[in-house]
XYZ file of C-alpha atoms in Angstrom:
498
model
C 26.164 -29.922 -11.208
C 22.966 -30.086 -9.562
C 23.223 -30.548 -5.496
C 20.574 -33.141 -4.418
C 18.750 -31.700 -1.075
C 19.114 -34.272 1.335
C 16.862 -32.704 3.701
C 13.773 -32.929 1.568
C 11.016 -35.825 2.547
C 9.595 -38.335 0.259
C 6.128 -36.585 0.674
C 7.960 -33.552 -0.335
C 8.916 -35.024 -3.360
C 5.795 -36.344 -4.442
C 4.671 -32.612 -3.837
C 7.353 -31.219 -5.596
C 6.955 -33.333 -8.439
C 2.871 -32.648 -8.693
C 3.036 -28.859 -8.338
C 5.555 -28.690 -11.195
C 3.534 -30.804 -13.440
C 0.479 -28.731 -12.659
C 2.271 -25.492 -13.450
C 3.615 -26.693 -16.703
C 0.312 -28.071 -17.414
C -1.262 -24.602 -17.238
C 1.260 -22.968 -19.855
C 2.002 -26.184 -21.723
C 2.452 -26.684 -24.566
C 3.485 -23.103 -25.022
C 6.556 -23.786 -22.774
C 7.714 -27.137 -23.900
C 7.522 -26.104 -27.344
C 9.610 -22.856 -26.331
C 11.886 -25.094 -24.601
C 12.344 -27.176 -27.874
C 12.933 -24.096 -29.906
C 15.803 -22.938 -27.524
C 17.201 -26.494 -27.526
C 17.293 -26.788 -31.337
C 19.296 -23.111 -31.338
C 21.528 -24.702 -28.651
C 20.653 -22.836 -25.861
C 18.859 -23.816 -22.327
C 15.702 -22.510 -21.164
C 13.782 -23.181 -17.534
C 11.026 -21.953 -15.647
C 12.084 -20.027 -12.660
C 11.742 -18.405 -9.277
C 8.392 -17.301 -8.159
C 6.327 -19.193 -10.348
C 8.176 -22.335 -9.312
C 7.949 -21.552 -5.578
C 4.046 -20.204 -5.786
C 3.334 -23.552 -7.375
C 5.120 -25.482 -4.776
C 3.174 -23.178 -2.248
C 0.105 -23.778 -4.213
C -0.318 -20.127 -4.214
C -1.826 -18.815 -7.516
C 0.655 -17.023 -9.813
C 0.157 -14.341 -12.742
C 3.907 -14.491 -13.784
C 5.985 -17.103 -16.007
C 9.325 -16.205 -15.712
C 11.874 -18.398 -17.607
C 15.547 -18.158 -17.795
C 17.991 -18.783 -20.333
C 21.658 -18.480 -21.244
C 21.075 -17.198 -24.649
C 21.490 -12.990 -24.733
C 18.367 -11.261 -25.394
C 19.047 -10.535 -28.994
C 19.421 -14.260 -29.790
C 16.231 -14.643 -27.432
C 14.798 -12.483 -30.003
C 15.845 -14.499 -33.124
C 14.566 -17.418 -31.331
C 11.065 -16.265 -30.851
C 10.747 -13.907 -33.768
C 8.000 -15.580 -36.156
C 6.915 -17.963 -33.901
C 5.580 -15.498 -30.860
C 2.313 -13.656 -31.201
C 3.750 -10.523 -30.145
C 6.817 -9.311 -28.138
C 8.118 -6.383 -26.347
C 11.601 -5.037 -25.296
C 10.854 -2.682 -22.593
C 13.236 -4.617 -20.359
C 15.956 -5.478 -22.883
C 18.413 -3.379 -21.247
C 18.144 -5.848 -18.040
C 18.303 -8.583 -20.169
C 14.564 -9.469 -20.443
C 12.248 -10.179 -23.336
C 8.567 -10.254 -23.074
C 6.350 -12.335 -25.227
C 2.599 -13.596 -25.933
C 1.911 -16.919 -27.261
C -1.416 -18.833 -27.603
C -2.557 -16.214 -24.878
C -0.059 -16.998 -22.396
C 2.704 -14.305 -21.253
C 6.033 -15.054 -20.707
C 9.264 -13.103 -19.693
C 12.330 -14.669 -20.586
C 15.739 -13.223 -18.873
C 19.048 -14.066 -19.890
C 21.433 -15.646 -16.682
C 22.715 -12.862 -15.107
C 23.898 -11.319 -11.950
C 23.381 -7.331 -10.829
C 25.520 -5.572 -8.490
C 25.377 -1.775 -7.408
C 28.115 0.633 -7.462
C 28.372 1.921 -3.809
C 27.194 5.765 -5.092
C 24.949 4.318 -8.129
C 21.012 4.148 -7.966
C 20.964 1.948 -10.816
C 21.917 -2.008 -11.210
C 24.658 -2.905 -13.460
C 23.785 -6.180 -15.195
C 26.377 -9.011 -16.756
C 25.248 -11.973 -18.277
C 26.138 -15.455 -17.286
C 26.099 -19.173 -18.844
C 25.367 -21.720 -16.206
C 21.914 -21.773 -14.620
C 23.065 -22.846 -11.085
C 25.413 -19.808 -11.012
C 22.297 -17.592 -11.781
C 20.621 -19.190 -9.061
C 23.185 -18.435 -6.713
C 22.788 -14.953 -7.348
C 19.240 -14.692 -6.603
C 17.871 -13.227 -3.768
C 16.539 -16.061 -1.593
C 17.015 -19.851 -2.029
C 13.145 -20.463 -2.111
C 13.263 -18.420 -5.375
C 16.216 -19.862 -6.617
C 14.446 -23.199 -7.871
C 14.036 -24.022 -11.561
C 12.368 -26.612 -13.726
C 14.551 -27.090 -17.032
C 12.357 -27.285 -20.255
C 11.496 -29.245 -22.142
C 12.643 -32.203 -19.782
C 11.106 -30.715 -16.574
C 14.181 -31.505 -14.492
C 13.664 -29.809 -11.193
C 16.706 -27.705 -10.324
C 17.240 -27.043 -6.430
C 20.811 -26.290 -5.539
C 20.531 -24.359 -2.660
C 18.026 -26.159 -0.471
C 14.861 -23.995 -1.554
C 12.318 -26.793 -0.979
C 13.537 -27.350 2.710
C 12.968 -23.422 3.438
C 9.574 -23.980 1.855
C 8.512 -26.606 4.522
C 10.665 -24.908 7.284
C 9.148 -21.788 5.975
C 12.075 -19.690 6.445
C 13.950 -17.331 4.299
C 17.698 -17.732 3.747
C 19.962 -16.225 0.902
C 21.695 -18.983 -1.342
C 24.783 -17.503 -0.481
C 26.264 -15.056 2.062
C 23.719 -12.462 2.508
C 26.211 -9.915 2.836
C 27.044 -10.615 -0.825
C 23.337 -10.979 -1.574
C 22.499 -7.375 -0.448
C 25.645 -6.090 -1.747
C 24.325 -7.188 -5.110
C 21.263 -5.455 -4.774
C 20.122 -3.873 -1.083
C 16.292 -3.576 -2.159
C 16.773 -7.565 -1.490
C 16.769 -5.894 2.052
C 13.079 -4.655 1.748
C 12.328 -7.965 -0.057
C 12.912 -10.131 2.818
C 10.656 -7.869 4.916
C 8.211 -8.135 1.927
C 8.104 -11.959 2.038
C 7.451 -12.200 5.592
C 4.474 -10.170 5.169
C 3.560 -12.024 1.933
C 4.208 -15.588 3.016
C 4.453 -15.690 6.866
C 7.870 -16.936 6.608
C 10.619 -16.458 9.532
C 13.856 -14.408 8.601
C 17.213 -16.400 9.063
C 19.350 -14.980 11.678
C 22.260 -14.391 9.675
C 19.827 -12.536 7.273
C 18.408 -10.473 10.074
C 21.958 -9.451 10.882
C 23.106 -8.765 7.552
C 20.004 -6.462 7.257
C 20.926 -4.652 10.458
C 24.630 -4.058 9.377
C 23.924 -2.674 5.793
C 20.392 -0.906 6.459
C 22.284 2.386 5.371
C 22.568 0.738 1.808
C 18.888 1.195 1.001
C 19.591 4.668 0.286
C 20.946 4.208 -3.013
C 17.873 2.141 -4.329
C 15.417 4.638 -6.028
C 12.449 5.668 -4.178
C 10.110 4.013 -6.536
C 11.535 0.518 -6.261
C 11.335 1.082 -2.234
C 7.738 2.037 -2.810
C 6.819 -0.595 -4.519
C 8.520 -3.367 -2.020
C 6.481 -1.581 0.971
C 2.885 -1.319 -0.768
C 3.456 -4.965 -1.568
C 4.443 -5.495 2.507
C 1.669 -3.593 3.686
C -0.949 -5.228 1.609
C 0.284 -8.780 2.562
C -1.529 -10.823 4.769
C 1.032 -10.521 7.792
C 2.068 -6.738 7.349
C 2.925 -6.674 10.934
C 5.723 -8.951 10.950
C 7.169 -7.213 7.581
C 6.732 -3.830 9.317
C 8.336 -5.281 12.438
C 11.681 -6.432 10.541
C 12.048 -3.004 8.922
C 11.778 -1.351 12.268
C 14.180 -4.008 14.069
C 16.960 -3.933 11.333
C 16.800 -0.263 11.133
C 15.780 -0.022 7.711
C 12.394 1.750 8.615
C 14.436 4.350 9.687
C 15.937 4.733 6.057
C 12.504 4.085 4.136
C 9.564 5.299 6.690
C 11.523 6.908 9.570
C 8.164 7.669 11.094
C 7.472 4.694 11.790
C 9.930 3.683 14.339
C 9.813 6.926 16.082
C 6.296 6.276 17.352
C 8.227 4.144 19.958
C 7.965 7.009 22.384
C 9.791 6.740 25.796
C 7.520 5.924 28.510
C 8.142 6.670 31.967
C 6.457 6.042 35.374
C 5.110 9.365 35.643
C 3.768 10.099 32.296
C 2.160 7.372 30.956
C 0.121 6.816 27.762
C -0.523 4.221 25.216
C 2.346 2.670 23.398
C 1.825 4.501 19.790
C 3.891 2.165 17.776
C 1.930 -1.031 19.074
C -1.567 0.855 19.014
C -0.650 1.636 15.438
C -0.024 -1.715 14.325
C -3.054 -3.274 15.901
C -5.406 -0.412 14.168
C -3.564 -1.786 10.816
C -4.683 -5.232 11.593
C -8.337 -4.127 12.825
C -8.419 -2.295 9.782
C -7.597 -5.219 7.669
C -10.321 -7.141 9.408
C -12.699 -4.867 7.745
C -11.960 -5.067 4.496
C -14.448 -6.469 2.107
C -12.857 -6.807 -1.361
C -9.067 -7.687 -1.028
C -6.224 -5.508 0.352
C -6.878 -1.761 0.661
C -3.547 0.079 0.236
C -5.313 3.489 1.212
C -7.013 2.551 4.030
C -3.813 0.409 5.324
C -1.210 3.529 5.069
C -3.683 5.746 6.883
C -4.208 2.889 9.821
C -0.423 2.881 10.018
C 0.159 6.617 9.807
C -2.654 8.037 11.335
C -0.675 8.858 14.788
C 2.690 9.690 13.196
C 1.954 13.266 14.343
C 2.080 12.107 18.095
C 5.767 12.422 18.555
C 5.971 16.241 17.339
C 2.907 16.944 19.505
C 3.562 15.457 22.714
C 3.360 17.958 25.743
C 3.779 16.538 29.382
C 0.649 18.446 31.536
C 0.090 18.682 35.371
C -0.700 15.376 37.164
C 1.225 13.046 34.864
C -0.928 13.770 31.703
C 0.217 13.508 28.283
C -1.479 15.467 25.336
C -0.832 15.146 21.735
C -3.094 18.325 20.395
C -3.638 18.683 16.754
C -1.394 15.639 16.097
C -4.000 14.964 13.320
C -3.051 18.115 11.626
C 0.881 17.410 12.043
C 0.354 14.019 11.043
C -1.445 14.708 7.800
C 1.298 17.155 6.684
C 3.762 14.618 7.656
C 2.055 11.974 5.504
C 1.664 14.043 2.675
C 5.475 14.795 2.736
C 6.599 11.157 3.329
C 4.380 9.587 0.542
C 5.311 12.260 -1.699
C 9.395 11.509 -1.521
C 7.990 7.644 -1.844
C 6.721 8.689 -4.950
C 3.369 7.384 -4.348
C 0.543 8.764 -6.997
C -1.162 12.080 -6.077
C -4.531 10.708 -5.300
C -3.039 8.200 -2.840
C -0.994 11.108 -1.297
C -4.075 12.764 -1.176
C -6.544 10.205 0.188
C -4.118 9.099 2.864
C -3.154 12.314 4.155
C -7.079 13.228 4.427
C -8.122 9.908 6.516
C -5.201 11.040 8.867
C -6.206 14.337 9.068
C -9.901 13.309 9.590
C -9.216 10.434 11.935
C -10.206 11.997 15.424
C -13.087 14.115 13.773
C -15.515 11.424 15.806
C -14.355 12.085 18.633
C -16.013 15.569 18.828
C -19.596 13.389 18.366
C -19.598 12.907 22.338
C -22.990 10.662 23.058
C -24.567 11.908 19.815
C -24.673 15.812 20.727
C -24.098 16.610 17.217
C -26.545 18.235 14.912
C -27.668 17.417 11.704
C -25.690 20.281 10.217
C -22.625 18.720 12.032
C -23.469 15.366 10.554
C -23.556 16.851 7.140
C -20.489 18.528 7.415
C -18.734 15.293 8.428
C -20.180 13.628 5.359
C -19.026 16.742 3.029
C -15.662 16.768 4.476
C -15.278 12.654 4.178
C -16.453 12.874 0.556
C -15.706 9.539 -1.162
C -13.632 8.685 1.630
C -16.290 8.361 4.105
C -16.448 4.339 4.007
C -12.657 4.076 4.660
C -12.878 6.986 7.377
C -15.861 4.982 9.231
C -13.354 1.516 9.017
C -10.513 3.643 10.347
C -12.169 5.070 12.968
C -13.877 1.901 14.330
C -10.317 0.600 13.825
C -8.709 3.038 16.074
C -10.425 1.816 19.353
C -7.791 -0.268 20.740
C -8.887 -0.113 24.519
C -8.614 -3.220 26.719
C -11.465 -1.257 28.440
C -14.501 -3.508 27.226
C -17.390 -0.878 28.272
C -15.532 1.794 26.817
C -15.017 -0.150 23.612
C -18.620 -1.070 23.741
C -19.538 2.596 24.096
C -17.218 3.792 21.699
C -18.748 1.498 18.843
C -22.734 1.946 19.969
C -21.745 5.599 19.271
C -20.311 4.827 16.085
C -23.135 2.964 15.253
C -25.538 5.640 16.039
C -23.612 8.160 14.009
C -23.672 5.714 10.939
C -27.718 5.074 11.223
C -27.823 9.113 11.154
C -25.752 9.491 8.206
C -28.107 6.633 6.477
C -31.061 8.624 7.432
C -30.032 11.800 6.290
C -28.751 10.509 2.803
C -32.229 8.724 2.232
C -33.954 12.005 3.166
C -31.820 14.511 1.545
C -29.389 12.625 -1.130
C -26.553 13.472 1.087
C -23.812 11.907 -1.330
C -24.551 14.881 -3.914
C -24.170 17.497 -1.160
C -24.667 20.245 -3.326
C -26.896 23.735 -3.095
C -30.506 23.527 -4.865
C -29.283 26.378 -6.997
C -26.607 25.735 -9.692
C -24.383 28.541 -10.811
C -26.335 29.820 -13.600
C -29.215 30.043 -11.187
C -27.055 32.034 -9.008
C -26.334 34.574 -11.968
C -29.952 34.994 -13.044
C -31.313 35.450 -9.804
C -28.359 37.905 -8.905
C -28.383 39.570 -12.131
C -24.448 39.199 -12.170
C -22.094 38.041 -14.571
C -19.602 34.772 -14.328
C -16.658 35.817 -11.653
C -15.800 35.104 -8.105
C -18.636 36.689 -6.752
C -20.519 33.399 -7.956
C -18.286 30.905 -6.346
C -18.707 32.768 -3.062
C -22.792 32.627 -3.372
C -21.865 29.406 -4.332
C -20.279 28.510 -1.322
C -22.835 30.327 0.916
C -25.507 28.095 -0.585
C -23.427 25.075 0.261
C -22.931 26.087 3.771
C -26.801 26.596 3.960
C -27.684 23.017 2.450
C -25.349 21.794 4.994
C -26.735 23.890 7.835
C -30.466 23.724 7.042
C -30.983 20.821 4.861
C -33.292 21.224 1.746
C -35.383 24.519 1.936
C -37.001 24.133 -1.479
C -35.350 26.526 -4.478
C -37.878 29.619 -3.393
C -36.619 29.737 0.000
C -32.950 28.870 -1.100
C -33.329 31.688 -3.605
C -34.796 34.211 -1.071
C -31.717 33.251 1.297
C -29.275 34.166 -1.466
C -30.721 37.630 -2.142
C -30.810 38.386 1.613
C -26.910 37.226 1.506
C -26.280 39.160 -1.296
C -27.788 42.542 0.613
C -25.739 42.067 3.428
C -22.623 41.823 1.240
C -23.384 45.005 -0.556
C -24.128 43.194 -3.950
C -27.816 43.901 -3.937
C -29.904 46.577 -2.228
C -31.743 45.607 1.041
C -35.015 43.632 0.077
C -37.656 46.150 -0.190
C -35.029 48.952 -0.725
C -35.976 49.194 -4.302
C -34.434 47.580 -7.385
C -33.688 44.165 -8.352
C -29.911 44.998 -7.960
C -27.315 43.885 -10.712
C -24.413 45.262 -9.455
C -21.478 43.240 -9.791
C -18.415 42.533 -7.241
C -16.845 45.575 -5.620
C -20.281 47.703 -7.016
């Protein structure tokens, strides 16, 4: 039986009807036609979960999730010959995917998932009742459904009220929900970051009590939830929840360790709070939606500080080479979380480079140093600009303005050099084939050494012209013993080691 929700206001009821009708119009007549097919076969079908929630919140949704009492093999029988295409990638978990008239849907059999204490994979059992299926879902806001084809709204656990109050509760006891699937604790933090909702106190307490259970969940699933959290509109809320409940100690232990103890004799910036502010300031500079690499770099840029903290005379605190240590720690953590290699490389490189600007002083860098800054940043230069600017969290307005003006000056110099020298290409004026011809050598390690010499020459002196670059190459080769000294006779042609 569907329990009516007495706390829903009349306005909310009207909003509910309108939102569900609009959602169903977008996928009709496919959804209703499919509902008719299931009904004719003696089975139930309902739109469920995220699409219903997002429709009520007037948020866009890409997914169309349906649920049924039909086992997956029976679902295949019902859609066969009707769907334009179907796939069974998730059939072991009761899910069948299909496409009809350009609409993609996923149909999952009523189910409950539970984890064995020593297993990383959920065991799935199928059910026969919609309300019981909703009871086993993660949060009440995701435990609403609309039956098809009749469009009856089903909300047995007060999800609509929770949407109004912007709160996350579990349909039953949170301990039972998190025991069924410990990843739901990460999802609570993720939804806090995505929706800006608060998490009910009993849910927070259960997360705190059961945090170590997250250890049985695969790194890939944890990574996906963490990425969605960090890319949400309110990542600070989600990250704070992870730290406060102890979950972060298991999935991202470097983050809570940033809460360094500060005493009256050795004062320094609160590194944890600073990192969250840097994250927010980096987000404020995004132009084309969430940038996972930039956000991870902003969050992790100072994780090397706890390991490098030293107390100096006079109450000073130092963190020498924390960017180098932090880059190694970042690479290790993101690799363990199974992030793609390019993400690991880019984030760790940004962490390594985030202090480089502070050697610029008030503009003392030579053009050579500016070129090296650009060369070292490579395709990450724009992100490095944003990270460096975000890293200024001082409350001293004069100091903040000075740093901003100084970085403005560096960007102007980079732009000028880019226009004058095609800085983005950053290649020697002589390529590998020309090196072999000029020095009379064959392909091998010596060509690489010569190329690196020419690249350093380009960085130090800019564009010289090919003739001047070739002459410098010959001088280098003579000094290296590859060619006779200029003017000593013979054009040379000895190979490496001659």
